[in-house]
Amino acid sequence: MKIFYSDNHRKHYPPFEVFDGGKRVPYLENPNRMDQILNALKKTDWADLNQPTDFGLDPILAVHDKDYIAFLASAWTQWLSSDPEVAASPEQNAFLPATFALRRTPRVPSTLLGKAGYYIMDLSACIVEATYAAALTSAYCALSAAEFILLSTVNRPSSAFALCRPPGHHAGNDYAGGYCFINNAAVAANWLSSKGKVALLDIDYHAGNGTQDIFYERNDVLTISIHGDPDFEYPHYIGFADETGSGDGIGFHRNFPLPKGTGNEGYLSTLDEALNLIKNFAPNYLVISAGMDTFDGDPLGTFKVTREGIGEIGKRIAALHLPTAIIMEGGYANEALGTNIVTLLENFK
Ligand code: SP5
Ligand code: ZN
């Protein structure tokens, strides 16, 4: 199986994030996640690791606001030169606002911190020097996987895995959040949408709010997310069952919020509903936002999906026999992450 990965993410390693209650904790979305996955993939005889192609900025700007991308590109440098304390020990710092734009208006502030509260939705999208380059390369991994499934005509519907870090599904057109800066899966799905109908299924534990926002008024990309009910879980304000699209997009977004403690049985019966919607839509291409934080024991999740459950999820998605780009999202039980990803991907090789 074609896998697209780059080491460019490594220096994107903020020294902390902030949890509920103002608790400063080590950054859970860390480079070790990739090492766990790489080690497990290298033990298989089917993982074919490739560097991503540079697609330039156009496919990114087709999904993201240009002023937001310019903000991401320059935020760290500006932050560094704005404060001597940061300049004195940059490695102990991360760029984060403390004030957020509640129900914002279209007016973008002119100052760095004003922009930060406008473009960032929470305290886990920390920006450091290497963040923008890492986010761009991560999107190129997703685009490379999309290009591979588009071009490969050999042996039946093909699939490819984009080992993306940072993840993407919480990033919207003009905002970062939840460890995400550029929405890799949305960039890939939008790129594919010029070649055919696309379905994007998000199986990360958290609602794919960024993806939902980006495609909400479109009917050429069906977006579906299965996740912890936002009534109790991050991102809290979006991802409810009655949000089904607007304008031309009515009926082309679906959310499946599930209760705390959801296990294999509850998850798989919901997955079957989602897969039926995809079958009825009859897409040419499938993009999967593949978060592994539904796994029992994930430090950010409450679900009880087991390794066997993840295998079954992979099997049922693969049974659609669609060209499929699998995009890495979350998953923080690092010691199980490699095995879980291999268990998912085995169904697509
Ligand atoms: C890509 C992805 O999975 N992003 C998830 C970001 C979630 N950030 C929310 C942090 C809320 C912390 N709650 C701590 C609960 C620990 N039991
Ligand atoms: Zn997640």
GROMACS .gro file of C-alpha atoms and ligand atoms in nm:
model
  367
    1MET     CA    1   0.000   0.000   0.000
    2LYS     CA    2   0.119   0.351  -0.088
    3ILE     CA    3   0.187   0.558   0.221
    4PHE     CA    4   0.280   0.925   0.210
    5TYR     CA    5   0.484   1.058   0.499
    6SER     CA    6   0.746   1.323   0.570
    7ASP     CA    7   0.962   1.391   0.876
    8ASN     CA    8   0.881   1.762   0.840
    9HIS     CA    9   0.641   1.744   1.135
   10ARG     CA   10   0.910   1.666   1.394
   11LYS     CA   11   0.991   2.019   1.505
   12HIS     CA   12   0.624   2.102   1.534
   13TYR     CA   13   0.625   1.999   1.898
   14PRO     CA   14   0.481   2.271   2.123
   15PRO     CA   15   0.606   2.243   2.482
   16PHE     CA   16   0.251   2.231   2.624
   17GLU     CA   17  -0.119   2.261   2.557
   18VAL     CA   18  -0.391   2.380   2.795
   19PHE     CA   19  -0.666   2.146   2.911
   20ASP     CA   20  -0.999   2.234   3.066
   21GLY     CA   21  -0.944   2.401   3.401
   22GLY     CA   22  -0.642   2.587   3.265
   23LYS     CA   23  -0.419   2.286   3.318
   24ARG     CA   24  -0.092   2.304   3.127
   25VAL     CA   25  -0.010   1.953   3.008
   26PRO     CA   26   0.244   1.801   2.766
   27TYR     CA   27   0.129   1.826   2.404
   28LEU     CA   28  -0.063   1.504   2.339
   29GLU     CA   29  -0.044   1.535   1.963
   30ASN     CA   30   0.328   1.458   1.963
   31PRO     CA   31   0.592   1.326   1.717
   32ASN     CA   32   0.606   0.992   1.900
   33ARG     CA   33   0.262   0.913   1.752
   34MET     CA   34   0.423   0.896   1.409
   35ASP     CA   35   0.713   0.682   1.536
   36GLN     CA   36   0.468   0.429   1.677
   37ILE     CA   37   0.287   0.409   1.344
   38LEU     CA   38   0.608   0.400   1.136
   39ASN     CA   39   0.752   0.119   1.349
   40ALA     CA   40   0.438  -0.091   1.307
   41LEU     CA   41   0.418  -0.023   0.932
   42LYS     CA   42   0.784  -0.115   0.881
   43LYS     CA   43   0.716  -0.458   1.032
   44THR     CA   44   0.464  -0.537   0.757
   45ASP     CA   45   0.559  -0.652   0.408
   46TRP     CA   46   0.312  -0.422   0.232
   47ALA     CA   47   0.388  -0.070   0.354
   48ASP     CA   48   0.542   0.133   0.070
   49LEU     CA   49   0.660   0.464   0.221
   50ASN     CA   50   0.689   0.765  -0.008
   51GLN     CA   51   0.767   1.135   0.028
   52PRO     CA   52   0.475   1.365  -0.054
   53THR     CA   53   0.475   1.585  -0.365
   54ASP     CA   54   0.478   1.965  -0.328
   55PHE     CA   55   0.143   2.082  -0.471
   56GLY     CA   56   0.201   2.452  -0.408
   57LEU     CA   57  -0.052   2.675  -0.235
   58ASP     CA   58  -0.342   2.664  -0.484
   59PRO     CA   59  -0.512   2.345  -0.354
   60ILE     CA   60  -0.477   2.476   0.003
   61LEU     CA   61  -0.622   2.817  -0.085
   62ALA     CA   62  -0.911   2.641  -0.260
   63VAL     CA   63  -1.028   2.540   0.090
   64HIS     CA   64  -0.872   2.799   0.323
   65ASP     CA   65  -0.898   3.179   0.346
   66LYS     CA   66  -0.579   3.345   0.218
   67ASP     CA   67  -0.550   3.589   0.511
   68TYR     CA   68  -0.580   3.298   0.754
   69ILE     CA   69  -0.301   3.110   0.575
   70ALA     CA   70  -0.088   3.427   0.576
   71PHE     CA   71  -0.151   3.453   0.950
   72LEU     CA   72  -0.035   3.091   1.003
   73ALA     CA   73   0.273   3.152   0.790
   74SER     CA   74   0.388   3.458   0.984
   75ALA     CA   75   0.245   3.418   1.337
   76TRP     CA   76   0.551   3.263   1.500
   77THR     CA   77   0.802   3.511   1.358
   78GLN     CA   78   0.583   3.802   1.466
   79TRP     CA   79   0.532   3.654   1.811
   80LEU     CA   80   0.907   3.603   1.851
   81SER     CA   81   0.982   3.964   1.768
   82SER     CA   82   0.694   4.097   1.978
   83ASP     CA   83   0.822   3.983   2.316
   84PRO     CA   84   1.182   3.967   2.447
   85GLU     CA   85   1.082   3.691   2.692
   86VAL     CA   86   0.977   3.467   2.403
   87ALA     CA   87   1.293   3.550   2.211
   88ALA     CA   88   1.503   3.459   2.517
   89SER     CA   89   1.363   3.103   2.535
   90PRO     CA   90   1.162   3.022   2.222
   91GLU     CA   91   1.161   2.647   2.290
   92GLN     CA   92   0.964   2.696   2.613
   93ASN     CA   93   0.702   2.901   2.437
   94ALA     CA   94   0.407   2.841   2.213
   95PHE     CA   95   0.195   3.103   2.046
   96LEU     CA   96  -0.159   3.098   2.183
   97PRO     CA   97  -0.414   3.370   2.244
   98ALA     CA   98  -0.593   3.410   2.578
   99THR     CA   99  -0.892   3.594   2.433
  100PHE     CA  100  -1.122   3.440   2.174
  101ALA     CA  101  -1.365   3.594   1.927
  102LEU     CA  102  -1.701   3.483   2.059
  103ARG     CA  103  -1.964   3.477   1.781
  104ARG     CA  104  -1.733   3.682   1.569
  105THR     CA  105  -1.818   3.941   1.307
  106PRO     CA  106  -1.635   3.965   0.972
  107ARG     CA  107  -1.398   4.231   1.112
  108VAL     CA  108  -1.048   4.082   1.142
  109PRO     CA  109  -0.837   4.268   1.400
  110SER     CA  110  -0.514   4.426   1.279
  111THR     CA  111  -0.295   4.311   1.568
  112LEU     CA  112  -0.121   3.976   1.612
  113LEU     CA  113  -0.308   3.873   1.928
  114GLY     CA  114  -0.635   4.006   1.789
  115LYS     CA  115  -0.587   3.790   1.483
  116ALA     CA  116  -0.491   3.492   1.699
  117GLY     CA  117  -0.816   3.501   1.897
  118TYR     CA  118  -1.002   3.539   1.569
  119TYR     CA  119  -0.832   3.256   1.381
  120ILE     CA  120  -0.777   3.007   1.667
  121MET     CA  121  -1.067   2.837   1.845
  122ASP     CA  122  -0.904   2.677   2.149
  123LEU     CA  123  -0.590   2.617   2.353
  124SER     CA  124  -0.464   2.306   2.174
  125ALA     CA  125  -0.372   2.460   1.838
  126CYS     CA  126  -0.037   2.588   1.962
  127ILE     CA  127   0.190   2.750   1.706
  128VAL     CA  128   0.570   2.715   1.716
  129GLU     CA  129   0.838   2.790   1.461
  130ALA     CA  130   0.793   2.469   1.261
  131THR     CA  131   0.412   2.462   1.267
  132TYR     CA  132   0.332   2.617   0.931
  133ALA     CA  133   0.584   2.407   0.736
  134ALA     CA  134   0.460   2.093   0.912
  135ALA     CA  135   0.096   2.175   0.836
  136LEU     CA  136   0.171   2.241   0.468
  137THR     CA  137   0.365   1.916   0.429
  138SER     CA  138   0.086   1.729   0.609
  139ALA     CA  139  -0.162   1.861   0.350
  140TYR     CA  140   0.077   1.751   0.073
  141CYS     CA  141   0.068   1.396   0.213
  142ALA     CA  142  -0.312   1.402   0.183
  143LEU     CA  143  -0.296   1.546  -0.169
  144SER     CA  144  -0.038   1.285  -0.270
  145ALA     CA  145  -0.269   1.008  -0.148
  146ALA     CA  146  -0.559   1.167  -0.341
  147GLU     CA  147  -0.347   1.189  -0.655
  148PHE     CA  148  -0.240   0.827  -0.619
  149ILE     CA  149  -0.596   0.692  -0.598
  150LEU     CA  150  -0.695   0.911  -0.892
  151LEU     CA  151  -0.412   0.801  -1.118
  152SER     CA  152  -0.374   0.436  -1.031
  153THR     CA  153  -0.587   0.220  -1.254
  154VAL     CA  154  -0.404  -0.103  -1.181
  155ASN     CA  155  -0.571  -0.383  -0.989
  156ARG     CA  156  -0.920  -0.258  -0.886
  157PRO     CA  157  -1.003   0.045  -0.671
  158SER     CA  158  -0.680   0.157  -0.516
  159SER     CA  159  -0.621   0.304  -0.175
  160ALA     CA  160  -0.347   0.508  -0.016
  161PHE     CA  161  -0.264   0.621   0.335
  162ALA     CA  162  -0.156   0.976   0.421
  163LEU     CA  163   0.033   0.962   0.749
  164CYS     CA  164  -0.048   1.323   0.832
  165ARG     CA  165   0.083   1.521   1.126
  166PRO     CA  166  -0.049   1.767   1.230
  167PRO     CA  167  -0.405   1.637   1.182
  168GLY     CA  168  -0.665   1.850   1.004
  169HIS     CA  169  -1.035   1.787   1.060
  170HIS     CA  170  -1.093   2.060   1.323
  171ALA     CA  171  -0.948   2.332   1.096
  172GLY     CA  172  -1.208   2.532   0.905
  173ASN     CA  173  -1.183   2.772   0.614
  174ASP     CA  174  -1.035   3.042   0.838
  175TYR     CA  175  -0.959   2.886   1.172
  176ALA     CA  176  -0.730   2.646   1.358
  177GLY     CA  177  -0.828   2.427   1.653
  178GLY     CA  178  -0.784   2.087   1.816
  179TYR     CA  179  -0.421   2.038   1.699
  180CYS     CA  180  -0.531   2.119   1.341
  181PHE     CA  181  -0.418   2.407   1.115
  182ILE     CA  182  -0.485   2.299   0.757
  183ASN     CA  183  -0.770   2.057   0.690
  184ASN     CA  184  -0.579   1.782   0.509
  185ALA     CA  185  -0.881   1.562   0.435
  186ALA     CA  186  -1.086   1.860   0.312
  187VAL     CA  187  -0.801   1.975   0.087
  188ALA     CA  188  -0.778   1.622  -0.059
  189ALA     CA  189  -1.155   1.584  -0.097
  190ASN     CA  190  -1.190   1.925  -0.260
  191TRP     CA  191  -0.905   1.845  -0.499
  192LEU     CA  192  -1.073   1.515  -0.593
  193SER     CA  193  -1.412   1.685  -0.633
  194SER     CA  194  -1.298   1.841  -0.962
  195LYS     CA  195  -1.259   1.485  -1.098
  196GLY     CA  196  -1.575   1.322  -0.962
  197LYS     CA  197  -1.819   1.282  -0.672
  198VAL     CA  198  -1.652   1.252  -0.334
  199ALA     CA  199  -1.768   1.116   0.001
  200LEU     CA  200  -1.572   1.203   0.314
  201LEU     CA  201  -1.629   0.982   0.617
  202ASP     CA  202  -1.481   1.102   0.947
  203ILE     CA  203  -1.424   0.826   1.203
  204ASP     CA  204  -1.213   1.031   1.446
  205TYR     CA  205  -1.363   1.030   1.798
  206HIS     CA  206  -1.422   1.406   1.778
  207ALA     CA  207  -1.673   1.574   1.549
  208GLY     CA  208  -1.508   1.692   1.227
  209ASN     CA  209  -1.625   2.050   1.267
  210GLY     CA  210  -1.381   2.200   1.018
  211THR     CA  211  -1.481   1.956   0.747
  212GLN     CA  212  -1.848   2.012   0.824
  213ASP     CA  213  -1.806   2.391   0.790
  214ILE     CA  214  -1.602   2.372   0.469
  215PHE     CA  215  -1.850   2.157   0.275
  216TYR     CA  216  -2.174   2.260   0.449
  217GLU     CA  217  -2.328   2.432   0.146
  218ARG     CA  218  -2.202   2.186  -0.115
  219ASN     CA  219  -2.371   1.884  -0.271
  220ASP     CA  220  -2.073   1.749  -0.465
  221VAL     CA  221  -1.899   1.628  -0.149
  222LEU     CA  222  -2.100   1.419   0.097
  223THR     CA  223  -1.956   1.460   0.447
  224ILE     CA  224  -2.037   1.228   0.738
  225SER     CA  225  -1.894   1.228   1.089
  226ILE     CA  226  -1.936   0.967   1.364
  227HIS     CA  227  -1.822   1.097   1.704
  228GLY     CA  228  -1.872   1.156   2.074
  229ASP     CA  229  -2.185   1.366   2.124
  230PRO     CA  230  -2.076   1.733   2.129
  231ASP     CA  231  -2.323   1.787   2.412
  232PHE     CA  232  -2.053   1.639   2.638
  233GLU     CA  233  -1.747   1.628   2.412
  234TYR     CA  234  -1.513   1.865   2.228
  235PRO     CA  235  -1.577   2.059   1.999
  236HIS     CA  236  -1.900   2.119   2.199
  237TYR     CA  237  -2.082   2.359   1.965
  238ILE     CA  238  -2.110   2.168   1.638
  239GLY     CA  239  -2.160   1.809   1.528
  240PHE     CA  240  -2.526   1.755   1.624
  241ALA     CA  241  -2.761   1.521   1.438
  242ASP     CA  242  -2.989   1.798   1.311
  243GLU     CA  243  -2.705   1.971   1.123
  244THR     CA  244  -2.753   1.830   0.774
  245GLY     CA  245  -2.623   2.103   0.541
  246SER     CA  246  -2.763   2.429   0.411
  247GLY     CA  247  -2.851   2.584   0.074
  248ASP     CA  248  -2.741   2.352  -0.207
  249GLY     CA  249  -2.583   2.132   0.058
  250ILE     CA  250  -2.906   2.035   0.238
  251GLY     CA  251  -2.894   1.661   0.297
  252PHE     CA  252  -2.523   1.636   0.209
  253HIS     CA  253  -2.385   1.648   0.561
  254ARG     CA  254  -2.466   1.401   0.837
  255ASN     CA  255  -2.357   1.375   1.199
  256PHE     CA  256  -2.383   1.065   1.415
  257PRO     CA  257  -2.326   1.176   1.776
  258LEU     CA  258  -2.283   0.877   2.006
  259PRO     CA  259  -2.294   0.842   2.385
  260LYS     CA  260  -2.001   0.804   2.624
  261GLY     CA  261  -1.878   0.448   2.646
  262THR     CA  262  -1.989   0.344   2.296
  263GLY     CA  263  -1.839   0.002   2.217
  264ASN     CA  264  -1.793  -0.210   1.905
  265GLU     CA  265  -2.158  -0.303   1.867
  266GLY     CA  266  -2.300   0.049   1.892
  267TYR     CA  267  -2.024   0.190   1.678
  268LEU     CA  268  -2.052  -0.068   1.400
  269SER     CA  269  -2.429  -0.040   1.367
  270THR     CA  270  -2.390   0.337   1.326
  271LEU     CA  271  -2.107   0.283   1.077
  272ASP     CA  272  -2.342   0.062   0.871
  273GLU     CA  273  -2.593   0.349   0.853
  274ALA     CA  274  -2.319   0.586   0.739
  275LEU     CA  275  -2.195   0.337   0.479
  276ASN     CA  276  -2.549   0.299   0.342
  277LEU     CA  277  -2.567   0.676   0.293
  278ILE     CA  278  -2.238   0.660   0.104
  279LYS     CA  279  -2.364   0.374  -0.115
  280ASN     CA  280  -2.676   0.572  -0.204
  281PHE     CA  281  -2.466   0.877  -0.289
  282ALA     CA  282  -2.253   0.656  -0.519
  283PRO     CA  283  -1.929   0.856  -0.506
  284ASN     CA  284  -1.631   0.807  -0.737
  285TYR     CA  285  -1.385   0.863  -0.452
  286LEU     CA  286  -1.383   0.812  -0.079
  287VAL     CA  287  -1.178   1.007   0.174
  288ILE     CA  288  -1.152   0.876   0.531
  289SER     CA  289  -1.059   1.101   0.821
  290ALA     CA  290  -0.903   0.822   1.022
  291GLY     CA  291  -0.872   0.911   1.389
  292MET     CA  292  -0.787   0.625   1.624
  293ASP     CA  293  -0.914   0.801   1.937
  294THR     CA  294  -1.230   0.586   1.944
  295PHE     CA  295  -1.000   0.317   2.087
  296ASP     CA  296  -1.072   0.192   2.439
  297GLY     CA  297  -0.816   0.360   2.661
  298ASP     CA  298  -0.748   0.668   2.450
  299PRO     CA  299  -0.666   0.953   2.690
  300LEU     CA  300  -0.894   1.195   2.501
  301GLY     CA  301  -1.178   0.953   2.423
  302THR     CA  302  -1.458   0.776   2.609
  303PHE     CA  303  -1.544   0.506   2.355
  304LYS     CA  304  -1.463   0.138   2.403
  305VAL     CA  305  -1.382   0.034   2.048
  306THR     CA  306  -1.129  -0.250   2.056
  307ARG     CA  307  -0.861  -0.353   1.810
  308GLU     CA  308  -1.105  -0.611   1.671
  309GLY     CA  309  -1.358  -0.330   1.631
  310ILE     CA  310  -1.107  -0.124   1.434
  311GLY     CA  311  -1.040  -0.424   1.209
  312GLU     CA  312  -1.412  -0.459   1.144
  313ILE     CA  313  -1.445  -0.085   1.072
  314GLY     CA  314  -1.171  -0.119   0.810
  315LYS     CA  315  -1.329  -0.430   0.663
  316ARG     CA  316  -1.670  -0.269   0.623
  317ILE     CA  317  -1.533   0.052   0.468
  318ALA     CA  318  -1.311  -0.147   0.230
  319ALA     CA  319  -1.617  -0.348   0.123
  320LEU     CA  320  -1.746  -0.035  -0.055
  321HIS     CA  321  -1.470  -0.107  -0.314
  322LEU     CA  322  -1.407   0.261  -0.377
  323PRO     CA  323  -1.078   0.436  -0.451
  324THR     CA  324  -0.999   0.546  -0.096
  325ALA     CA  325  -0.760   0.803   0.049
  326ILE     CA  326  -0.714   0.734   0.420
  327ILE     CA  327  -0.602   1.044   0.606
  328MET     CA  328  -0.451   1.025   0.956
  329GLU     CA  329  -0.630   1.238   1.216
  330GLY     CA  330  -0.618   1.190   1.595
  331GLY     CA  331  -0.538   0.898   1.827
  332TYR     CA  332  -0.339   0.943   2.148
  333ALA     CA  333  -0.302   0.596   2.301
  334ASN     CA  334   0.049   0.594   2.154
  335GLU     CA  335   0.145   0.241   2.257
  336ALA     CA  336  -0.156   0.099   2.067
  337LEU     CA  337  -0.151   0.343   1.776
  338GLY     CA  338   0.081   0.144   1.548
  339THR     CA  339  -0.112  -0.179   1.584
  340ASN     CA  340  -0.444  -0.001   1.543
  341ILE     CA  341  -0.342   0.169   1.219
  342VAL     CA  342  -0.200  -0.154   1.075
  343THR     CA  343  -0.522  -0.332   1.173
  344LEU     CA  344  -0.729  -0.068   0.992
  345LEU     CA  345  -0.509  -0.050   0.680
  346GLU     CA  346  -0.470  -0.426   0.631
  347ASN     CA  347  -0.820  -0.433   0.487
  348PHE     CA  348  -0.724  -0.197   0.203
  349LYS     CA  349  -0.394  -0.343   0.083
  350SP5     C1  350  -0.745   1.575   1.598
  350SP5     C2  351  -0.801   1.558   1.736
  350SP5     O1  352  -0.829   1.445   1.778
  350SP5     N1  353  -0.810   1.667   1.814
  350SP5     C3  354  -0.866   1.662   1.943
  350SP5     C4  355  -0.844   1.788   2.020
  350SP5     C5  356  -0.912   1.782   2.151
  350SP5     N2  357  -0.871   1.886   2.238
  350SP5     C6  358  -0.960   1.899   2.349
  350SP5     C7  359  -0.890   1.893   2.478
  350SP5     C8  360  -0.991   1.875   2.588
  350SP5     C9  361  -0.924   1.808   2.701
  350SP5     N3  362  -1.012   1.728   2.779
  350SP5    C10  363  -0.934   1.642   2.863
  350SP5    C11  364  -1.004   1.517   2.902
  350SP5    C12  365  -0.903   1.422   2.966
  350SP5     N4  366  -0.969   1.314   3.029
  351ZN      ZN  367  -0.996   1.331   1.768
   0.00000   0.00000   0.00000
